Short mmCIF file of C-alpha atoms and ligand atoms in Angstrom, two decimals:
data_model
loop_
_atom_site.label_atom_id
_atom_site.label_comp_id
_atom_site.label_asym_id
_atom_site.label_seq_id
_atom_site.Cartn_x
_atom_site.Cartn_y
_atom_site.Cartn_z
CA MET A 1 101.04 109.03 95.71
CA TYR A 2 101.10 105.82 97.71
CA SER A 3 101.27 102.43 95.99
CA LYS A 4 97.90 100.78 95.70
CA LEU A 5 99.00 97.51 97.27
CA GLN A 6 100.16 97.15 100.86
CA TYR A 7 101.40 93.80 102.15
CA ILE A 8 100.71 93.22 105.85
CA SER A 9 103.22 90.73 107.16
CA GLN A 10 102.48 87.42 108.82
CA GLY A 11 104.50 84.87 110.78
CA GLU A 12 104.74 83.61 114.33
CA THR A 13 108.53 83.96 114.56
CA ILE A 14 111.13 86.51 113.50
CA GLU A 15 112.45 84.05 110.90
CA LYS A 16 109.01 83.33 109.43
CA GLN A 17 108.18 87.05 109.27
CA LEU A 18 111.45 87.84 107.54
CA TYR A 19 110.95 85.01 105.07
CA ASN A 20 107.40 86.15 104.21
CA ILE A 21 108.44 89.80 103.86
CA HIS A 22 111.43 88.90 101.70
CA GLN A 23 109.23 86.74 99.47
CA ALA A 24 106.64 89.53 99.09
CA LEU A 25 109.35 92.07 98.20
CA ASP A 26 110.95 89.69 95.72
CA ALA A 27 107.58 89.16 94.10
CA GLY A 28 107.06 92.90 93.57
CA CYS A 29 105.48 94.40 96.69
CA ASN A 30 106.78 97.86 97.42
CA TRP A 31 104.90 98.64 100.59
CA VAL A 32 105.21 96.49 103.72
CA GLN A 33 103.42 96.86 107.03
CA MET A 34 105.23 94.82 109.70
CA ARG A 35 102.46 93.20 111.78
CA PHE A 36 104.04 91.08 114.51
CA LYS A 37 101.43 90.77 117.26
CA ASN A 38 101.92 89.81 120.91
CA GLN A 39 105.72 89.76 120.81
CA SER A 40 108.34 91.05 123.22
CA GLU A 41 109.75 94.52 122.61
CA LYS A 42 113.12 92.91 121.99
CA ASP A 43 111.84 90.58 119.26
CA ALA A 44 109.82 93.34 117.60
CA LEU A 45 112.94 95.52 117.55
CA THR A 46 115.10 92.69 116.19
CA LEU A 47 112.63 92.07 113.37
CA ALA A 48 112.19 95.75 112.57
CA GLU A 49 115.95 96.26 112.42
CA ALA A 50 116.16 93.48 109.83
CA VAL A 51 113.10 94.56 107.81
CA LYS A 52 114.22 98.18 107.48
CA PRO A 53 117.38 97.58 105.37
CA LEU A 54 115.54 94.89 103.40
CA CYS A 55 112.80 97.34 102.43
CA GLU A 56 115.45 99.97 101.62
CA LYS A 57 117.15 97.49 99.29
CA TYR A 58 113.87 96.99 97.43
CA THR A 59 112.95 100.69 97.66
CA ALA A 60 109.78 99.69 99.44
CA ASN A 61 107.91 101.71 102.04
CA PHE A 62 108.16 100.21 105.49
CA ILE A 63 105.57 100.94 108.13
CA VAL A 64 105.05 99.38 111.56
CA ASN A 65 101.75 98.10 112.91
CA ASP A 66 100.61 99.46 116.31
CA ASN A 67 103.98 100.37 117.78
CA LEU A 68 104.54 104.11 117.58
CA HIS A 69 107.68 104.11 119.70
CA LEU A 70 109.33 101.36 117.65
CA THR A 71 108.48 103.37 114.53
CA LYS A 72 110.29 106.36 115.98
CA GLU A 73 113.20 104.31 117.35
CA ILE A 74 114.08 102.65 114.06
CA ASP A 75 113.06 105.62 111.91
CA ALA A 76 110.59 103.59 109.82
CA ASP A 77 108.61 105.30 107.07
CA GLY A 78 105.50 105.30 109.22
CA VAL A 79 103.00 103.52 111.39
CA HIS A 80 99.52 102.01 111.12
CA LEU A 81 97.24 102.66 114.10
CA GLY A 82 93.89 101.04 114.87
CA LEU A 83 90.86 102.50 116.59
CA THR A 84 92.10 101.34 120.02
CA ASP A 85 95.80 102.08 119.42
CA THR A 86 97.62 105.39 120.06
CA LYS A 87 95.59 108.35 118.79
CA ILE A 88 96.47 109.73 115.37
CA ASP A 89 97.09 113.30 116.59
CA GLU A 90 99.45 112.03 119.28
CA ALA A 91 101.34 110.00 116.66
CA ARG A 92 101.57 113.04 114.37
CA THR A 93 103.02 115.13 117.19
CA LEU A 94 105.67 112.49 117.89
CA LEU A 95 106.54 111.59 114.28
CA GLY A 96 106.20 114.96 112.56
CA THR A 97 104.87 115.59 109.08
CA SER A 98 107.37 113.57 107.08
CA LYS A 99 106.17 110.16 108.29
CA ILE A 100 103.21 108.15 107.02
CA ILE A 101 100.40 107.61 109.51
CA GLY A 102 97.64 105.17 108.57
CA GLY A 103 94.46 104.75 110.58
CA THR A 104 91.87 102.00 110.74
CA ALA A 105 88.24 102.87 110.07
CA ASN A 106 84.97 100.97 110.03
CA THR A 107 82.62 103.92 109.49
CA PHE A 108 82.43 107.29 107.72
CA GLU A 109 82.73 109.02 111.11
CA ASP A 110 85.99 107.17 111.86
CA ILE A 111 87.43 108.54 108.61
CA GLU A 112 86.19 112.09 109.33
CA ASN A 113 87.99 111.97 112.71
CA HIS A 114 91.18 110.54 111.28
CA VAL A 115 91.31 113.24 108.61
CA LYS A 116 90.82 115.97 111.24
CA ASN A 117 93.67 114.46 113.27
CA GLY A 118 96.17 114.42 110.43
CA CYS A 119 96.00 110.86 109.12
CA ASP A 120 97.62 110.13 105.71
CA TYR A 121 95.63 107.09 104.61
CA ILE A 122 92.79 104.92 105.83
CA GLY A 123 92.55 101.13 106.18
CA LEU A 124 88.79 100.62 105.87
CA GLY A 125 87.34 97.27 106.76
CA PRO A 126 86.83 94.47 107.19
CA PHE A 127 85.55 93.74 103.70
CA ARG A 128 84.61 90.18 104.70
CA PHE A 129 85.42 87.67 107.41
CA THR A 130 89.10 86.82 107.75
CA ALA A 131 90.90 84.54 110.14
CA THR A 132 94.01 86.77 109.97
CA LYS A 133 92.65 89.12 112.63
CA GLU A 134 90.72 88.43 115.81
CA LYS A 135 87.85 90.60 117.10
CA LEU A 136 86.78 92.01 113.75
CA SER A 137 84.61 95.12 113.45
CA PRO A 138 81.31 94.72 111.57
CA ILE A 139 81.79 93.39 108.03
CA LEU A 140 81.29 96.11 105.40
CA GLY A 141 80.84 94.16 102.17
CA LEU A 142 80.82 95.90 98.82
CA LEU A 143 77.75 97.97 99.69
CA GLY A 144 79.42 99.28 102.84
CA TYR A 145 82.34 100.58 100.77
CA PHE A 146 80.00 102.16 98.20
CA ASP A 147 78.06 103.92 100.93
CA ILE A 148 81.11 105.26 102.81
CA LEU A 149 83.00 106.30 99.65
CA GLN A 150 79.88 108.14 98.40
CA LYS A 151 79.65 110.02 101.71
CA LEU A 152 83.33 110.99 101.45
CA LYS A 153 82.73 112.35 97.96
CA LYS A 154 79.62 114.26 99.01
CA ASN A 155 81.51 115.82 101.92
CA LYS A 156 84.56 116.58 99.75
CA ILE A 157 86.83 114.51 102.01
CA GLU A 158 89.89 113.37 100.09
CA ILE A 159 92.18 110.73 101.56
CA PRO A 160 93.51 107.45 100.10
CA VAL A 161 91.29 104.62 101.34
CA TYR A 162 92.55 101.02 101.38
CA ALA A 163 90.10 98.13 101.61
CA ILE A 164 91.17 95.34 103.95
CA GLY A 165 89.98 91.98 105.20
CA GLY A 166 89.62 88.69 103.35
CA ILE A 167 90.27 90.24 99.95
CA THR A 168 90.95 87.89 97.01
CA LEU A 169 92.08 88.62 93.45
CA GLN A 170 88.48 88.30 92.27
CA ASP A 171 87.36 91.14 94.58
CA VAL A 172 89.84 93.76 93.41
CA SER A 173 88.01 95.22 90.38
CA SER A 174 84.64 95.56 92.10
CA LEU A 175 86.28 97.09 95.17
CA MET A 176 88.10 99.63 92.97
CA GLU A 177 84.74 100.64 91.45
CA THR A 178 83.65 101.88 94.90
CA GLY A 179 86.28 104.64 94.75
CA ILE A 180 88.93 103.19 97.06
CA HIS A 181 92.59 103.94 96.37
CA GLY A 182 93.94 100.43 96.92
CA ILE A 183 94.01 97.32 99.07
CA ALA A 184 95.93 95.98 102.06
CA VAL A 185 96.32 92.20 102.16
CA SER A 186 98.04 89.47 104.12
CA GLY A 187 96.76 85.97 103.47
CA ILE A 188 96.50 85.89 99.69
CA ILE A 189 100.14 86.91 99.30
CA THR A 190 101.60 84.90 102.19
CA GLU A 191 99.80 81.75 101.08
CA SER A 192 100.35 82.06 97.31
CA ASP A 193 102.72 79.63 95.58
CA GLU A 194 102.96 82.02 92.64
CA LYS A 195 103.44 85.34 94.35
CA GLU A 196 104.98 87.21 91.42
CA LYS A 197 102.14 86.25 89.08
CA LEU A 198 99.53 87.05 91.74
CA ILE A 199 100.98 90.48 92.50
CA GLN A 200 101.15 91.27 88.80
CA GLN A 201 97.49 90.28 88.40
CA ILE A 202 96.46 92.31 91.46
CA ASN A 203 98.37 95.37 90.20
CA GLU A 204 96.81 95.07 86.73
CA LYS A 205 93.40 95.38 88.38
CA LEU A 206 94.46 98.09 90.83
CA TYR A 207 95.98 100.25 88.09
CA ALA A 208 93.51 99.37 85.31
CA ASN A 209 92.09 102.90 85.08
CA ILE A 210 95.32 104.84 85.46
CA ILE A 211 96.52 106.60 82.31
CA VAL A 212 100.30 106.92 82.20
C1 LIG B 301 95.96 99.02 106.26
C2 LIG B 301 95.43 98.49 107.55
N1 LIG B 301 94.13 98.69 107.84
C3 LIG B 301 93.62 98.21 109.00
C4 LIG B 301 94.43 97.54 109.89
C5 LIG B 301 93.89 97.04 111.20
O1 LIG B 301 94.46 97.74 112.30
P1 LIG B 301 93.92 97.42 113.77
O2 LIG B 301 92.46 97.61 113.77
O3 LIG B 301 94.71 98.19 114.74
O4 LIG B 301 94.22 95.87 113.95
P2 LIG B 301 95.64 95.17 114.03
O5 LIG B 301 96.18 95.06 112.66
O6 LIG B 301 96.52 96.00 114.90
O7 LIG B 301 95.35 93.84 114.63
C6 LIG B 301 95.78 97.37 109.55
N2 LIG B 301 96.62 96.73 110.37
N3 LIG B 301 96.25 97.85 108.39
C1 LIG B 302 94.83 93.47 109.88
C2 LIG B 302 93.42 93.37 109.49
N1 LIG B 302 92.50 94.31 109.88
C3 LIG B 302 91.29 94.09 109.40
S1 LIG B 302 91.22 92.68 108.49
C4 LIG B 302 92.89 92.39 108.71
C5 LIG B 302 93.61 91.22 108.15
C6 LIG B 302 93.81 91.29 106.68
O1 LIG B 302 94.41 90.09 106.30
P1 LIG B 302 93.82 89.15 105.15
O2 LIG B 302 94.14 89.81 103.86
O3 LIG B 302 94.60 87.86 105.35
O4 LIG B 302 92.37 88.96 105.41
MG1 LIG B 303 96.39 97.87 115.76
#
């Protein structure tokens, strides 16, 4: 089963990205999505080639945002694709069944389609406004998550759903009560001065109802 916390990387340069990813791994993250927008293919490849062994060292999952061909080229653990990115079924054909494919959703219907097309997990959002991403889909809020997760249950659709968008530590418990599997975050981890403590607190809330 996938970890309940995914760190989505930030940074305008290769160096800043690597620094942020390294810090997140050091602080206890074991799932990284490399999100390096509007960069040359060369720079994206350079970063990915550095992030891959780093994630291996920390036994963390490493997935790539948007770029299916880079995912294949560097043999990453998977890819995250948005509603206007490469289609999930196309990605599955190229990557095969062993790789993780995540898909963005804003509605129940988006999730239904992703499941039909062979998606492994869903990034459902945005939860609230965030400056991390431009051109946000409609904000879901807590009620939006309740509604969509109820519909999934009623229709017996089972897939790990991650909430995303402007999530803070204080949101985690109430979001988990909606039935989501976990959360995907950027800003709170990148900007924290006490990353290890924060990640521990987030994980306590994410895993509060798990009996080991
Ligand atoms: C886990 C997760 N969920 C949603 C997204 C957003 O993907 P997308 O809509 O393609 O937007 P960009 O991140 O590509 O700007 C995500 N990246 N991760
Ligand atoms: C990539 C993405 N997709 C929807 S919101 C978002 C950004 C999440 O970042 P943050 O946790 O800083 O709001
Ligand atoms: Mg995308």
